[in-house]
């Protein structure tokens, strides 16, 4: 199993500003995933963060808006840049178990409100 | 999109009753998983069923999988108020390392 510490747990931000979300895992993992969950909706993958290379973004998400860092195998950050009210969501980081095709572990999420 | 769909979107039952949620998906899978989410927090893994399995049990949970219909169901027996949460199915998809989540079912168990 993996324990993930994600912070902040929530924040209220002014439009036009940026917020960086941190995710710390208690074990080394190759890939970390960042998801967005808009109010009342399912999870949508933003990007996959790989250590030592640029993140891989899903359709509809770009690096300028959601820059990601992955400095080592236990840590990653996601920045939500130039925020607008439409960015109000829950942001979740996740890792997959040691073997492929096993369960995923999630941080507790960051509830972001942009005003 | 590989996102699955779940029904019902919302389900309200009395404590002690059984709750059944259904999930349909679109592509071939290696496994299907069910997760629970309390009040917009992180997701917690409940159960995983592999593509060559048809039924799996874990405590009060029973999961079925029909790969010919690309569907799965989650049954929670003898529900409790503490089961109130949103439930999501998730599939791995072919060649993908991440999970694709269904639309979710919001379950309310009334004491």
XYZ file of C-alpha atoms in Angstrom:
226
model
C 0.000 0.000 0.000
C 0.964 3.637 -0.261
C 0.174 6.598 1.970
C -0.152 9.921 0.215
C -0.037 13.278 1.911
C -1.585 16.045 -0.140
C -1.725 19.697 0.781
C -3.328 22.092 1.063
C -6.587 20.313 1.795
C -8.538 23.352 0.683
C -8.001 26.910 -0.401
C -9.947 29.924 -1.571
C -8.057 31.929 -4.152
C -8.524 35.123 -6.110
C -8.904 34.882 -9.850
C -5.709 35.489 -11.756
C -3.498 33.995 -9.059
C -1.817 30.582 -8.967
C -1.908 27.747 -6.465
C 0.619 24.953 -6.079
C -0.579 21.644 -4.695
C 1.921 19.240 -3.177
C 1.784 15.473 -3.048
C 4.153 13.352 -0.957
C 4.195 9.550 -1.128
C 5.690 7.315 1.546
C 7.353 5.061 -1.022
C 9.088 5.439 -4.352
C 6.759 5.255 -7.347
C 7.462 5.607 -11.025
C 4.303 7.405 -12.046
C 2.044 9.819 -10.229
C -1.300 10.933 -11.598
C -3.130 14.204 -11.176
C -6.909 14.237 -11.483
C -9.521 16.969 -11.442
C -13.015 16.404 -10.105
C -15.456 19.179 -10.841
C -18.438 19.581 -8.505
C -20.665 16.534 -8.625
C -18.660 14.975 -11.434
C -16.307 12.068 -11.941
C -12.537 12.198 -12.017
C -10.748 13.411 -15.121
C -7.061 12.753 -15.612
C -5.040 15.939 -16.054
C -1.577 14.469 -16.537
C 0.852 11.724 -15.637
C 3.977 12.882 -13.825
C 7.116 10.874 -14.506
C 10.352 11.386 -12.639
C 13.103 12.704 -14.878
C 10.913 13.668 -17.805
C 8.152 16.073 -18.671
C 4.638 15.252 -17.621
C 2.256 13.759 -20.142
C -0.924 15.806 -20.457
C -4.345 14.588 -21.470
C -6.421 16.240 -24.135
C -7.777 19.549 -22.941
C -5.004 20.187 -20.438
C -1.814 22.121 -21.188
C 1.456 22.642 -19.398
C 1.132 26.430 -19.281
C -2.074 26.130 -17.288
C -1.126 23.118 -15.155
C 2.657 22.958 -14.792
C 3.835 19.864 -12.964
C 7.081 19.124 -11.201
C 8.432 15.696 -10.308
C 11.831 16.210 -8.699
C 12.093 12.704 -7.237
C 10.254 9.398 -6.912
C 8.239 10.409 -3.845
C 7.088 13.954 -4.568
C 5.177 15.951 -7.142
C 3.493 19.323 -7.427
C 0.677 20.568 -9.603
C 0.218 24.294 -10.135
C -3.083 25.742 -11.250
C -2.087 28.946 -13.011
C -3.971 32.161 -13.730
C -7.048 30.778 -12.039
C -10.616 31.501 -12.971
C -13.839 30.407 -11.260
C -14.056 27.527 -13.748
C -10.985 26.018 -12.080
C -12.944 25.493 -8.866
C -12.675 21.754 -8.364
C -11.178 19.048 -6.244
C -7.679 18.122 -7.353
C -6.392 14.659 -6.484
C -3.021 13.024 -6.797
C -2.780 9.282 -7.142
C -0.293 6.463 -7.463
C -0.759 2.888 -8.551
C 0.368 -0.078 -6.518
C 3.782 -1.598 -7.075
C 2.588 -3.963 -9.743
C 0.694 -2.952 -12.806
C -3.054 -3.464 -12.811
C -3.471 -3.150 -9.093
C -5.348 -0.705 -6.961
C -4.713 3.007 -6.936
C -4.070 5.110 -3.852
C -5.238 8.677 -3.524
C -4.351 11.732 -1.567
C -7.150 13.347 0.393
C -7.670 15.932 -2.306
C -7.417 19.702 -2.511
C -10.715 21.520 -2.648
C -10.074 24.708 -4.608
C -12.516 27.589 -4.794
C -11.694 30.509 -7.073
C -13.522 33.752 -6.393
C -13.371 8.869 -24.106
C -12.957 5.711 -22.082
C -15.013 6.973 -19.205
C -17.626 4.529 -18.025
C -21.161 5.243 -17.047
C -22.891 4.292 -13.867
C -26.472 4.042 -12.913
C -28.320 5.082 -11.033
C -26.734 8.513 -10.561
C -28.257 8.647 -7.113
C -29.753 6.012 -4.851
C -31.506 6.439 -1.525
C -32.363 3.421 0.635
C -33.240 2.541 4.191
C -30.647 1.100 6.512
C -30.596 -2.680 6.254
C -31.643 -2.762 2.607
C -29.362 -3.826 -0.215
C -27.907 -1.334 -2.685
C -27.037 -2.221 -6.260
C -25.016 -0.005 -8.571
C -24.215 -0.714 -12.187
C -21.302 0.277 -14.358
C -20.833 0.061 -18.110
C -17.564 0.633 -19.908
C -16.410 0.913 -23.488
C -13.081 -0.777 -24.109
C -11.336 -4.039 -23.322
C -10.018 -4.200 -19.792
C -7.598 -6.137 -17.650
C -9.530 -5.469 -14.492
C -12.327 -3.366 -13.078
C -12.253 -1.738 -9.688
C -14.729 -0.054 -7.395
C -13.891 2.953 -5.241
C -15.689 4.870 -2.551
C -15.485 8.615 -1.955
C -16.751 10.376 1.148
C -17.776 14.011 0.797
C -15.350 14.981 -1.958
C -12.320 13.531 -0.231
C -9.824 11.041 -1.613
C -10.998 7.778 -3.081
C -10.635 4.510 -1.241
C -10.263 1.227 -3.060
C -12.990 -1.318 -2.309
C -12.522 -4.290 -4.578
C -10.856 -5.383 -7.807
C -12.169 -8.003 -10.210
C -10.037 -9.313 -13.039
C -11.321 -9.744 -16.554
C -11.296 -13.543 -16.239
C -13.412 -13.464 -13.083
C -17.185 -13.271 -13.019
C -17.943 -12.659 -9.377
C -16.049 -11.602 -6.288
C -16.976 -11.089 -2.654
C -15.480 -8.987 0.087
C -17.419 -8.730 3.326
C -20.777 -7.125 2.502
C -19.659 -6.335 -1.041
C -20.377 -8.468 -4.072
C -19.099 -7.531 -7.502
C -20.018 -9.128 -10.789
C -18.402 -8.652 -14.166
C -19.782 -9.462 -17.606
C -17.110 -8.745 -20.177
C -19.391 -9.681 -23.064
C -21.726 -6.854 -22.066
C -18.927 -4.629 -20.778
C -20.732 -4.165 -17.512
C -20.262 -4.663 -13.800
C -22.412 -4.355 -10.721
C -21.639 -3.629 -7.091
C -23.995 -4.959 -4.450
C -23.784 -3.733 -0.869
C -25.812 -5.948 1.431
C -27.372 -4.958 4.753
C -26.490 -1.311 4.191
C -25.547 1.006 7.038
C -25.734 4.754 7.403
C -21.926 4.790 7.237
C -22.126 3.437 3.681
C -23.395 6.829 2.555
C -20.875 7.975 -0.049
C -20.241 8.179 -3.782
C -19.169 4.997 -5.503
C -17.130 4.884 -8.702
C -16.143 2.075 -10.988
C -12.757 2.342 -12.674
C -11.147 0.473 -15.516
C -7.552 0.313 -16.565
C -8.052 0.370 -20.315
C -5.718 -1.190 -22.806
C -2.156 0.066 -22.681
C -2.912 2.716 -20.087
C -1.300 3.056 -16.691
C -3.954 5.332 -15.271
C -7.565 4.513 -14.422
C -10.700 5.652 -16.179
C -13.508 6.412 -13.782
C -17.220 6.046 -14.223
C -19.666 8.836 -13.585
C -20.404 7.624 -10.064
C -23.422 6.735 -7.971
C -24.271 8.815 -4.929
C -25.651 6.472 -2.280
C -27.601 7.726 0.706
C -28.493 5.264 3.443
C -31.193 6.566 5.728
C -30.947 5.451 9.367
